[in-house]
Every structure is written in structure tokens, then in C-alpha cells.
Amino acid sequence: MNPAKDDREWKKGSAELLILSILEDRSRHGYEIGKLIDTRSAGTLHFRVTSLYPLLYRLEERALVEGRWVEKAGQRRRRYYRLTRTGRALLGRQRRSWKAFVEAVGRVTGIDYA
Amino acid sequence: MPDWRLLVTRRVREISPHETLDPDTVEELAQHLRDRYDELRTGGMPQDAAVEATLQEWADEEWRDAPRRQPPRRPGPATIHDLSSSGSVVTDAWRDVRHGWRLLGRNPGFGATVVLTLAFGIAATTIAFTVINTLLLTPLPVTDADRLVTIGTREPADAGDAGTYLPLSFPNLEDVQGRSTSFQSLAGYAGPFGVTLTDRTPARRIFAELVTATYFDTLGLAPLMGRFMLPGEDDIPGAHPVLVLGHAAWQGRFAGRADILGQTIEINGTAFTVVGIAPPGFKGLDPIFGPDVWIPSMMTPQLVPLERRHWLTDRAALSFSAVGRLRSTVSVDQAAADVTGIAAQLEREFPVANRGRSVSVEPVSRRSLMGISPQMAVLGSFAILTIPGLVLLIACSNVASLVLTRAAARGQEIAVRLSLGAGRSRVLRQLLTEHALLGFLSGAVGLSAAWAGAHLLWSFRPPEYAQNLVDLSVDGSVVVFAIGISVLTTLVFGLAPALHAVRPNLAAALTDDTRTAGHGRRTTRWQQALLVGQVALSLTALATAGVVLQGLQRAYAIDPGFERQQLGVIMLNPGQAGYDDDGAERLYQTIRERVAAVPGVVSVSWASNLPLFTGPSRKIATAGGTPLGSGDGVLTVVNTVDVEYFTTAGVTIGRGRAFDEGDRRDAQPVAIINETLARRYWNGRNPIGDRIALLGDEVPRRIVGIAATVNYDEVGEPPQACVYVPLSQHMTDAVVLYVRTAAEPGPVLATVQREIQRLDDRLDVADARTIQTVLDQALFGRIMGSRLLAVFGFLALALASLGIYGVVAYTVHLRRREMGVRLALGAEPNAVLRLVLRQAFRLVSLGAGVGLVGAIGASAIVSSIVYGVSPVEPVSLVGAAIVLAAVAFVASFLPARAASRLDPVSVLRTH
């Protein structure tokens, strides 16, 4: 089995949850989002530009996040994303079901998460 | 370094040739790659390796496979305003203004509500100020008004309650003019009083002022056209019939005709030549009512009614007001000392006429409102400004509440800015700029509304007097006032919410959860405090309006002592239509007979006085056996009346008899006095048969009757002395026809007017009034005042009810989760309804408590101004509280009911 392809499949299922979680406490621009996922997962999870942005645009289309261009003096303008109310609600629900899912997988496979 | 934009564009085109990305997306993707590259380079990676590694970030197959669409483009500017300082305050400020403007454009409902609410309060306050400015603050349109003083007669304190300001007698005026060294120039003026334009059919009334030839020079005025009167035109009585026409009268009554100079105008049967036009804006020294024409004082006998024709020679008759221009080296005090000395000389030289009389010298500005002291004027101004001021305060607190709500909604935006590194002071400045912009817009709208409103108010002037009444002065000081009020308003509504907004819990605000952040709660506390204030203010306004209304009601309920229903009066000036004494006497007789025959007329008589419009004018010289000195006699109302006056006017004769046909010109002179006068001098003894004489009477009169004391000058006035003398023994050529009718007097009066016109069309009969009209006119000030107060009070209430609704609705919104839980746990909808109402009413009662204290304070002030009102008026206070409670109930019931009807399932699902 191709580990890279595996990786991609896992991410597909969890990508939404990851991005929404990253945006939970403040608004961030795209590079920052990718970087944070990378850092927090200690390099296990990595989004390339070609997967991250289509995902962000899709989330925006579904009104889960909201992007805005922000200008700061002496810097290039950047697009910041923040959670919408719907996004926040979805995040809560996904967290719960993800937790339930992981626990269930753990019980079946005998992997101990504790 | 590669061009990342170009790279992104090419790659996309290679992967999917039909796809074109919008520039923003290209920019965003390129930015990402650039960031990655920069990061690697900063980490010390060589350039080529860094490019190589960055390109790893691009996976063609990912892009190809990813389901996507064009990123949505938002309408309008999606860029958050840059709050980093540009280093220039002006640039920052300009940027802030533009940003504020954009924000308003994005939320026009909010902007419009704020601007309209504030503009309303600003307009109300500015209108009130415009009135004060017009009446009190606008300087006279004369040269160096601060060098002008008025000289008045000061009567001994016990002489009567006609006020401290009295004119000089003409002979005294001439002597002061001749002897004083303090003045560059000194002038006298009398009037304005009504005269008849006799060359018109029908005859018309205008207003004339008698002035000495020095009048216009003293004031430092120059004529618009022609000239003013010359000294030589004011030296021989009756010799020079010339006049100066007022600008407004020239424009209004004479259509601004350029050829008016040299033409003659017939007044009271004398042809006067127009020699000049007064400058525009000058309407005499009275701040409210000015004349149409100025006529030399020597024409007095041609203009005034018979009983005043002695004015030029009678040293006791206080007839001419005096105004003087001080020499440049003389102070007001020095002038006062000088003139007081002259007054003392005159008292020694003419002890009968001048006994006890002194003079007062005051700057013209000090007596800008006839008879109203500066302290009263200031107090009155405060009273006039208080209610609109309260309305403005309520508007401010409503807006502050609105701004707070919005600040809560914008908490996240502000937090983003702060988190992006904008300084708090910078964010504060931006918020204040937004509020200042709102304040400026409100000020502009408010000022325009005030301008329109004040002119509307002024358009209610009776058209026949419109050009005599003071012109509204919407001048620089009104604009300054409106700007000042707007700035103050902005600070009041804008500062607290702005300070509040830049202090939120950043993390909580960023997560945008009003439920857990506590930010919403804190906002609500502010709003609740404002609501308490609003309720208090509107209760104060309502209760004050109620107090004034009660005073008015009481004034109408007061029995003035005469017939209040079936009575009509018509003003008549036979003297001005060319009648001499004998002619007038015959005319009175004829009219009385003709009018008595008109169907519907019960009785008819003549009198010199109009009810409620005649103050005390003459002094008692002899009462009983003892002659009184000039200083000792009571100042009394004198009414010259014909037979049947008492039955026609409905004034009771308590003792003795009314006048009858036997009181002829050649019979024993008689008089009827009122009870107040009887008590004053006879003190329980019977005055009938005793003698009484007015100052200037040659022969004393025998008292034949005692009449009830009625209201002569004002409704509800303190009792005044009054002497009635028979018309046959005291002929006058300016009279009032009293017509008692069987039913409503209006239609009968019209018939009577036609009847008199048929007799002689030179007689001006246009001024006919029912007694109800007379009463309304006497109470005009109070009616207007209470109407304005009531309007303001209800507007305050309307604003407060909006405020109550807003705060309760917002609280319910914040707590809807809690309500949902309660409902889900089985709470009755009614319990939730009661809960919300109870909490709303806790605030309302707190506000009402504060408001009651304010209302009592305000009523105390009102009661010191309005007659017949006590400081604590339970009916008004309780009434206002009930109205307020009812309105508060409705305003909080709507959101409360909405809360009780929440669907717990959907509320809990969204939370």
C-alpha cells in the first residue's frame, strides 16, 4: 500500500475538522493554517498549497469560514479566514462524532488511546 | 527569486487549460509559495534548494482532483480597515472618516436611526435656543448698543404692582434732556399703539410709535431711503405731519414701492408725508413687537385717544420711555448719579406730579424684555431649554444603547484589529471618528430641521401682526449652539461605548460567543443603566408637561368675575375716524340703539377697557376725605364704562347702584369702585357717598356703587384696585363695544359689524372677538407653553419606549438559550413572560423613582414661573407614572411574549 495515498485518504476525512479547529480561537491566513497543522501534528499532517486552498474555498462556499483581505502598513495584504457561526456549530458536532468514532475504532482494533 | 504569480498562472493553465483564476486567488496561492520560500531562505537554505523545496508544495494531481470553484467574491469592500498608523494624524483622520463613511453605507439602517434620533433631539434644543436667541440674545440692530441706556421712572415701592419699569412724563423727559450732561444724545419714544389708516376702504389698523426727533440719531441709525425727521419737525404740536416708514411695513403694507417717499398716508384722518424708510431689521427697541411707522412726538394729539392728549404737557402722565447714548467718558453709574440728581430737582420743583418719584438708569441690554428682570430671563431660558434638553438626553442614551449593541456585534472586528497589532488608542480614535461622523451628520440634519421648525413656528404668527413681530434670528450663534450641542451629544453617546468596546476580553470576543464571553452581559448592564436614565428623564418631562397643563386648566377654571360665554367685543376708534367728542357721544348712542335691535342681542354697552388686557394706569389722589400725595395713592385700573356695562359684562354690583342715564355730563361726577379698593381705603366702612379722585381729576367723584373685583390684566391675577367712571362724564374716542348675546356670540358679532359699517364705513370694525377668543389670547403664552411641553413630553416617552423595547429585546436575545432550557424543562410560557416583564419592570420602577424626584424638582421651578401651580402636583405625577407604566408594559410585553413563544428545540439546537 502506498503510504502517501493512505495519508491523503485519512486527511480527506479529517481535513475539515483540522482547519475548523485551527480557526477556532482566532482568524488566520492560509499559510499560517497549513503551518500550524504541520507544527501541531509534528509534521505528520501536511497540506500542500494545491489541497489546502481548494479546501478553504469549499468551506467558505458552505459558509463555515469567512475570508477577508486585510491590509497592514508595510506588508502585503493577506486573506484572513475566520469561523462563522455555522462553522463553529459544525466544529462542535464534528469533534463529538470524531471522538466517538476514534473510541469505537480503538475498542474494535484494540489500540489504546489513553 | 521566481515570480510566484506567473508560476501559479502557468501551472493552472497547464493542468486545466479552460480554467482561469481570479487575480485574488492567484495572489493568495502565490503568497503562500512566497511565504514558504521566504521561510526556507530565512532558515539558511540556498536559493536553488529553496526554490526546489517550495515547488514541492505544488502537486498538479492534487489541484486537478480537488473539487473546487472560484472563491466567492463578496459584494462591497471586504478589506478590514488598516488601523496601523500612517504617521500623519491628518492622513489617519481622513482614512478614518472614509472608513466610517463606508461602514455607514454598509449599515444604512443603523446610521439613519442614529442620525434621525439625534437630529430630532438637536433640532428640538436648537429651536428652543433660537427662540431664546431671538428674544434675549440678539443685540439690537443699532450702533454700539453697549453705550445705550434706558431711563425709567422709579415709583415708591407701595405704589402698586405695575412693575419697576415705567416711562417718564414728557415734560420730565424734556427737562432731563436739557439738564443732563452725561449723554451725547437722548431720545423719547412712546408706543407702538394701534392707529387707523383712514385713506383705505375698509379702514385698516397699523402700529405707530411716537418718537422725539433725536431718536434715530441716538440709536446711531441711517435711513435706507430718504431721511429721518428733522429737529425742526418736532418742535410745534401738530405742525409737522411727517413719518418714517419701517422697512417691513414698507415691504409688506406698501409693496416696497420706490415712489413712496414724498407721498402722503392718512392716519387717524391726518395726512402724513413719508420722509424716509428705516433700515431693514430695525423694529424699534421692544424686542418682540415693533411699529410700522415712526411719527414725531409733537403729533401726539393727532394720534392718541382723547384721554391721552394731555401727554405732552402733563408732568404726572408717565408716557415716554427714554433712551440715551452715553458720552464716551461717562459710565452708567455716573449717568445714573447725574440723572438721579436731576430727578431730585424735578421733585422739588414739581412736588405734586413728581412726589416720591425717582429714576433708574440701566443699560439697554438689561431690559431687553419689557418688565422681565435678567434673573427671570435666565431662569425662563433654562425652563425653555430644559424639556428639549431632556429629549436630547433621552435621544443620546437611546443612541448610546444602540451603539453599545452594535459594538457588541462588532466586538470581533475590533478584537481582530487589536490582535493584528493596532493600538487601543488607534482603535479608540477610529471608533470616535465614526461617532463624530454620526454626530456631525445629526448636527447638520438637526440644524436644518431646527431652521425649518423654527420658521414653521414663526409662521403661526397672526398675519396682521407678522411684520410687527420680531424676526426670527437664526444667526451665527444658533449655528454655534447647534455645533456645540452636536459635539456634546457625540461625546455623550459615543465616548462611553467606544471606551467600552476597546476593552473586551480579546479571546472571548474573537470566538464570537456572546453567551459565554460575558461581553453581552456587560453591554446589557450599560444599557440597563441608560434605560433607567431614559425612564427617569421621560417621566420628568411628562410630569412637567402635566403640571403646566394643570396650571392652564386651573387658569381656565378660574372665575375672572365676568361673563365667559355669551359675550362678544368689538374694538372701535371713532377718534381715528375723525369724530370729535360730541360726534363720538352721538355715535355711541346711535350704535347702542342699533345694536340693541339686532336679533340675538341681550344687552349692549361701551367700555374703554378690553377684559384681561388692561393693567393699572392711574393713581388715586383722594380717597374719602383725605387727599393723598402722588407717592401714596394706589395705582389703579380705570375703566370708563357706559350704562348697562355691568349687566352686559356680567360684573356684579355688590352695594349701591350701577351707572344710569342720570349720570350725565353736567350732573354730579360719580364713580364706582371695586371691593379691593374699598377695603384698601375704607377698611370696613361704607364708601358709598364718599369722594374719590384720580390724579389729574379737577373735581372729585362721588362713589355710588361697589363692584366685585374681577381679573383685569391677567387670568388669576392677585386682586387689583379698579375705578369705574361713566362714559358720559369721561368721554373717550377709543372704546370697546360689549355685546351680550342670547346664544353663541360669533354670528351675532358679524351682524353687529355690518350694522356699524353701514352707519359709517370709515370706522374700522375688523377687530371683533368673542369672549372665548379674548380668554384664549390672554392665556396664549400658557397654551403654547403647555402644548410644546406636552409634545416634548410625549416625544420623550416615545423615545423611551423605543429604548425599553430595544433593551428588553436585546436581553431576551442574549438569554434565549436560558429561556429555551427553562421551556424545555417544562416552564409555563406564562412564567417566562412574567420573568421578562418582572425584570423589565424592575428597571422601569427604578427609573420612575429617579424620575419622580426629578419631576418634583422640575415642577418646583415651573411653579415659580407659572401662576396657580404648586411644586408637588400629585395628579400630574401619578398620571405621568401611569402613562409611563402603560407604555413600558407594551414596550416590554412584545419581546417578553416573543421569549415565551420560543421553540425550545430549535433554540437548543442552534446553541
Coordinates of N, CA, C and O in Angstrom, one line a residue, chain B residues 431-531:
Chain B
L431 N -13.1 54.6 16.4 CA -14.5 54.5 16.8 C -15.0 55.9 17.1 O -16.1 56.2 16.7
L432 N -14.2 56.7 17.7 CA -14.6 58.1 18.0 C -14.9 58.8 16.7 O -15.8 59.6 16.6
T433 N -14.0 58.6 15.7 CA -14.2 59.2 14.4 C -15.6 58.8 13.8 O -16.3 59.7 13.3
E434 N -15.9 57.5 13.9 CA -17.2 57.1 13.4 C -18.3 57.8 14.1 O -19.2 58.2 13.5
H435 N -18.2 57.9 15.4 CA -19.2 58.5 16.2 C -19.3 60.0 15.9 O -20.4 60.6 15.8
A436 N -18.1 60.6 15.7 CA -18.1 62.1 15.4 C -18.8 62.3 14.0 O -19.5 63.3 13.9
L437 N -18.6 61.3 13.1 CA -19.2 61.4 11.8 C -20.7 61.4 12.0 O -21.4 62.2 11.4
L438 N -21.2 60.5 12.8 CA -22.6 60.4 13.1 C -23.1 61.7 13.7 O -24.1 62.2 13.4
G439 N -22.3 62.2 14.7 CA -22.7 63.4 15.4 C -22.7 64.6 14.4 O -23.7 65.4 14.4
F440 N -21.8 64.6 13.5 CA -21.8 65.7 12.5 C -23.0 65.7 11.6 O -23.7 66.6 11.4
L441 N -23.3 64.4 11.1 CA -24.5 64.3 10.3 C -25.7 64.7 11.0 O -26.6 65.4 10.5
S442 N -25.8 64.2 12.3 CA -27.0 64.5 13.1 C -27.1 66.0 13.3 O -28.2 66.6 13.2
G443 N -26.0 66.6 13.5 CA -26.0 68.1 13.7 C -26.5 68.8 12.5 O -27.3 69.7 12.6
A444 N -26.0 68.4 11.3 CA -26.4 69.0 10.1 C -27.9 68.8 9.8 O -28.6 69.8 9.6
V445 N -28.4 67.6 10.0 CA -29.8 67.3 9.8 C -30.6 68.1 10.9 O -31.6 68.7 10.6
G446 N -30.1 68.0 12.1 CA -30.8 68.7 13.2 C -30.9 70.2 13.0 O -32.0 70.8 13.2
L447 N -29.8 70.8 12.5 CA -29.8 72.3 12.3 C -30.8 72.6 11.2 O -31.6 73.6 11.3
S448 N -30.8 71.8 10.1 CA -31.8 72.1 9.0 C -33.2 71.9 9.6 O -34.1 72.8 9.3
A449 N -33.4 70.9 10.3 CA -34.8 70.7 10.9 C -35.1 71.8 11.8 O -36.3 72.3 11.8
A450 N -34.2 72.3 12.6 CA -34.5 73.4 13.5 C -34.8 74.6 12.7 O -35.7 75.4 13.1
W451 N -34.0 74.9 11.7 CA -34.3 76.0 10.8 C -35.7 76.0 10.3 O -36.5 76.9 10.4
A452 N -36.1 74.8 9.7 CA -37.4 74.7 9.2 C -38.5 74.8 10.3 O -39.5 75.4 10.2
G453 N -38.2 74.1 11.4 CA -39.2 74.1 12.5 C -39.4 75.4 13.1 O -40.5 75.8 13.4
A454 N -38.3 76.2 13.3 CA -38.4 77.5 13.9 C -39.2 78.4 13.0 O -40.1 79.2 13.4
H455 N -39.0 78.3 11.7 CA -39.7 79.1 10.7 C -41.2 78.7 10.7 O -42.1 79.5 10.5
L456 N -41.4 77.4 10.8 CA -42.8 76.9 10.9 C -43.5 77.5 12.1 O -44.6 78.1 12.0
L457 N -42.8 77.5 13.2 CA -43.3 78.0 14.5 C -43.6 79.5 14.3 O -44.7 80.0 14.7
W458 N -42.7 80.2 13.6 CA -42.9 81.6 13.4 C -44.0 81.9 12.4 O -44.6 83.0 12.4
S459 N -44.3 81.0 11.5 CA -45.3 81.2 10.6 C -46.7 81.2 11.2 O -47.7 81.6 10.6
F460 N -46.8 80.7 12.5 CA -48.1 80.8 13.2 C -48.4 82.2 13.7 O -49.4 82.4 14.3
R461 N -47.5 83.1 13.5 CA -47.8 84.5 13.9 C -49.1 85.0 13.2 O -49.3 84.7 12.1
P462 N -49.9 85.7 14.0 CA -51.1 86.2 13.3 C -50.7 87.1 12.1 O -49.8 88.0 12.3
P463 N -51.2 86.9 10.9 CA -50.7 87.5 9.7 C -50.8 89.1 9.8 O -49.9 89.8 9.3
E464 N -51.8 89.6 10.5 CA -52.0 91.0 10.6 C -50.9 91.7 11.4 O -50.6 92.9 11.2
Y465 N -50.2 90.9 12.3 CA -49.1 91.5 13.0 C -47.7 91.0 12.6 O -46.7 91.3 13.2
A466 N -47.7 90.1 11.6 CA -46.5 89.4 11.3 C -45.3 90.3 11.1 O -44.2 90.1 11.6
Q467 N -45.5 91.4 10.4 CA -44.4 92.3 10.2 C -44.0 93.2 11.4 O -43.0 93.8 11.4
N468 N -44.9 93.2 12.4 CA -44.6 93.9 13.6 C -43.8 93.1 14.6 O -43.0 93.6 15.4
L469 N -44.0 91.8 14.5 CA -43.3 90.9 15.4 C -41.8 90.7 15.1 O -41.4 90.8 13.9
V470 N -41.1 90.4 16.1 CA -39.6 90.3 15.9 C -39.3 89.2 14.8 O -40.1 88.2 14.7
D471 N -38.3 89.5 14.0 CA -37.9 88.5 13.1 C -37.1 87.4 13.8 O -36.2 87.7 14.6
L472 N -37.3 86.2 13.3 CA -36.5 85.1 13.9 C -35.0 85.3 13.6 O -34.7 85.5 12.4
S473 N -34.2 85.2 14.6 CA -32.8 85.3 14.2 C -32.1 83.9 14.3 O -31.7 83.5 15.4
V474 N -32.0 83.3 13.1 CA -31.2 82.1 13.0 C -29.8 82.5 12.5 O -29.6 82.6 11.3
D475 N -29.0 82.9 13.5 CA -27.7 83.5 13.1 C -26.5 82.7 13.5 O -26.7 81.5 13.8
G476 N -25.4 83.3 13.5 CA -24.2 82.5 13.8 C -24.2 81.8 15.2 O -23.8 80.7 15.3
S477 N -24.8 82.5 16.2 CA -24.8 81.9 17.5 C -25.7 80.7 17.5 O -25.4 79.7 18.3
V478 N -26.8 80.6 16.7 CA -27.6 79.4 16.6 C -26.8 78.3 16.0 O -26.8 77.2 16.5
V479 N -26.0 78.6 15.0 CA -25.2 77.6 14.3 C -24.2 77.1 15.3 O -24.0 75.9 15.5
V480 N -23.5 78.0 16.0 CA -22.5 77.7 17.0 C -23.2 76.8 18.1 O -22.6 75.8 18.5
F481 N -24.3 77.2 18.5 CA -25.1 76.4 19.5 C -25.3 75.0 19.0 O -25.0 74.0 19.7
A482 N -25.8 74.9 17.8 CA -26.1 73.5 17.2 C -24.9 72.7 17.1 O -24.9 71.5 17.5
I483 N -23.8 73.3 16.7 CA -22.5 72.6 16.6 C -22.0 72.1 18.0 O -21.7 71.0 18.2
G484 N -22.1 73.1 18.9 CA -21.7 72.7 20.3 C -22.5 71.6 20.8 O -22.0 70.6 21.4
I485 N -23.9 71.7 20.6 CA -24.7 70.6 21.1 C -24.4 69.3 20.5 O -24.4 68.2 21.1
S486 N -24.1 69.3 19.2 CA -23.8 68.1 18.4 C -22.5 67.5 19.0 O -22.4 66.3 19.2
V487 N -21.5 68.3 19.2 CA -20.2 67.8 19.8 C -20.5 67.2 21.1 O -20.1 66.0 21.4
L488 N -21.2 67.9 22.0 CA -21.5 67.4 23.3 C -22.3 66.1 23.2 O -22.0 65.1 23.9
T489 N -23.3 66.1 22.3 CA -24.1 64.9 22.1 C -23.2 63.7 21.7 O -23.3 62.6 22.2
T490 N -22.2 64.0 20.8 CA -21.3 62.9 20.3 C -20.5 62.4 21.4 O -20.4 61.2 21.6
L491 N -20.0 63.3 22.3 CA -19.3 62.8 23.4 C -20.1 62.0 24.3 O -19.7 60.9 24.8
V492 N -21.4 62.4 24.6 CA -22.2 61.7 25.5 C -22.5 60.3 25.0 O -22.4 59.3 25.7
F493 N -22.9 60.2 23.7 CA -23.4 58.9 23.2 C -22.2 58.1 22.7 O -22.3 56.8 22.7
G494 N -21.1 58.7 22.4 CA -20.0 58.0 21.7 C -18.9 57.6 22.5 O -18.2 56.5 22.3
L495 N -18.6 58.3 23.6 CA -17.3 58.1 24.3 C -17.4 56.8 25.1 O -16.5 55.9 25.0
A496 N -18.5 56.7 25.9 CA -18.5 55.5 26.8 C -18.6 54.2 26.0 O -17.8 53.3 26.3
P497 N -19.4 54.1 25.0 CA -19.4 52.8 24.2 C -18.0 52.6 23.6 O -17.6 51.4 23.5
A498 N -17.4 53.6 23.1 CA -16.1 53.4 22.4 C -15.0 52.9 23.4 O -14.3 51.9 23.2
L499 N -15.0 53.6 24.6 CA -14.1 53.1 25.6 C -14.4 51.7 26.0 O -13.5 50.8 26.2
H500 N -15.7 51.4 26.1 CA -16.1 50.1 26.5 C -15.7 49.0 25.4 O -15.3 47.9 25.8
A501 N -15.8 49.4 24.2 CA -15.5 48.5 23.1 C -14.1 48.1 23.0 O -13.8 47.0 22.5
V502 N -13.1 49.0 23.3 CA -11.7 48.6 23.1 C -11.2 47.8 24.3 O -10.0 47.6 24.4
R503 N -12.1 47.5 25.3 CA -11.6 46.8 26.5 C -12.1 45.4 26.6 O -12.2 44.9 27.7
P504 N -12.5 44.8 25.5 CA -13.1 43.5 25.7 C -12.1 42.4 25.9 O -10.9 42.6 25.7
N505 N -12.6 41.3 26.4 CA -11.8 40.1 26.5 C -11.5 39.6 25.1 O -12.4 39.2 24.4
L506 N -10.2 39.8 24.7 CA -9.9 39.5 23.3 C -10.3 38.1 22.8 O -11.0 38.0 21.9
A507 N -9.8 37.2 23.6 CA -10.1 35.8 23.2 C -11.5 35.5 23.1 O -12.0 34.9 22.1
A508 N -12.3 36.0 24.1 CA -13.7 35.7 24.1 C -14.4 36.4 22.9 O -15.2 35.8 22.2
A509 N -14.0 37.6 22.6 CA -14.6 38.3 21.5 C -14.3 37.7 20.2 O -15.1 37.6 19.3
L510 N -13.0 37.2 20.1 CA -12.6 36.5 18.8 C -13.4 35.2 18.6 O -13.7 34.9 17.5
T511 N -13.8 34.6 19.7 CA -14.6 33.4 19.5 C -16.0 33.7 19.2 O -16.8 32.8 19.0
D512 N -16.4 35.0 19.3 CA -17.7 35.5 19.0 C -18.8 34.7 19.7 O -19.7 34.2 19.1
D513 N -18.7 34.6 21.0 CA -19.7 33.9 21.7 C -20.2 34.8 22.8 O -19.7 34.8 23.9
T514 N -21.3 35.5 22.5 CA -21.8 36.4 23.5 C -22.3 35.7 24.7 O -22.5 36.2 25.8
R515 N -22.7 34.4 24.5 CA -23.3 33.7 25.6 C -22.2 33.4 26.7 O -22.5 33.5 27.9
T516 N -21.0 33.1 26.3 CA -20.0 32.7 27.3 C -19.1 33.9 27.6 O -18.5 33.9 28.6
A517 N -19.0 34.8 26.7 CA -17.9 35.8 26.8 C -18.2 36.8 28.0 O -17.4 37.3 28.6
G518 N -19.5 36.9 28.2 CA -19.9 37.9 29.3 C -19.9 39.3 28.7 O -20.3 40.3 29.3
H519 N -19.4 39.4 27.5 CA -19.3 40.7 26.8 C -20.7 41.3 26.7 O -21.0 42.4 27.0
G520 N -21.6 40.4 26.2 CA -23.0 40.8 26.0 C -23.6 41.2 27.3 O -24.3 42.2 27.4
R521 N -23.3 40.5 28.4 CA -23.9 40.8 29.7 C -23.4 42.2 30.1 O -24.2 43.0 30.6
R522 N -22.1 42.5 29.9 CA -21.6 43.8 30.3 C -22.3 44.9 29.6 O -22.6 45.9 30.1
T523 N -22.4 44.6 28.3 CA -23.1 45.6 27.4 C -24.5 45.9 28.0 O -25.0 47.0 28.1
T524 N -25.2 44.8 28.4 CA -26.5 44.9 28.8 C -26.6 45.8 30.1 O -27.5 46.6 30.3
R525 N -25.6 45.6 31.0 CA -25.6 46.4 32.2 C -25.6 47.9 31.9 O -26.3 48.7 32.4
W526 N -24.7 48.2 30.9 CA -24.6 49.6 30.4 C -26.0 50.1 29.9 O -26.5 51.1 30.3
Q527 N -26.6 49.2 29.1 CA -27.9 49.6 28.5 C -28.9 49.7 29.6 O -29.8 50.6 29.5
Q528 N -28.9 48.9 30.6 CA -29.9 49.0 31.6 C -29.7 50.3 32.4 O -30.7 50.9 32.7
A529 N -28.5 50.7 32.6 CA -28.2 51.9 33.3 C -28.8 53.1 32.5 O -29.5 54.0 33.0
L530 N -28.6 53.0 31.2 CA -29.1 54.1 30.3 C -30.6 54.1 30.3 O -31.3 55.1 30.3
L531 N -31.2 52.8 30.3 CA -32.6 52.7 30.3 C -33.2 53.4 31.5 O -34.2 54.1 31.4

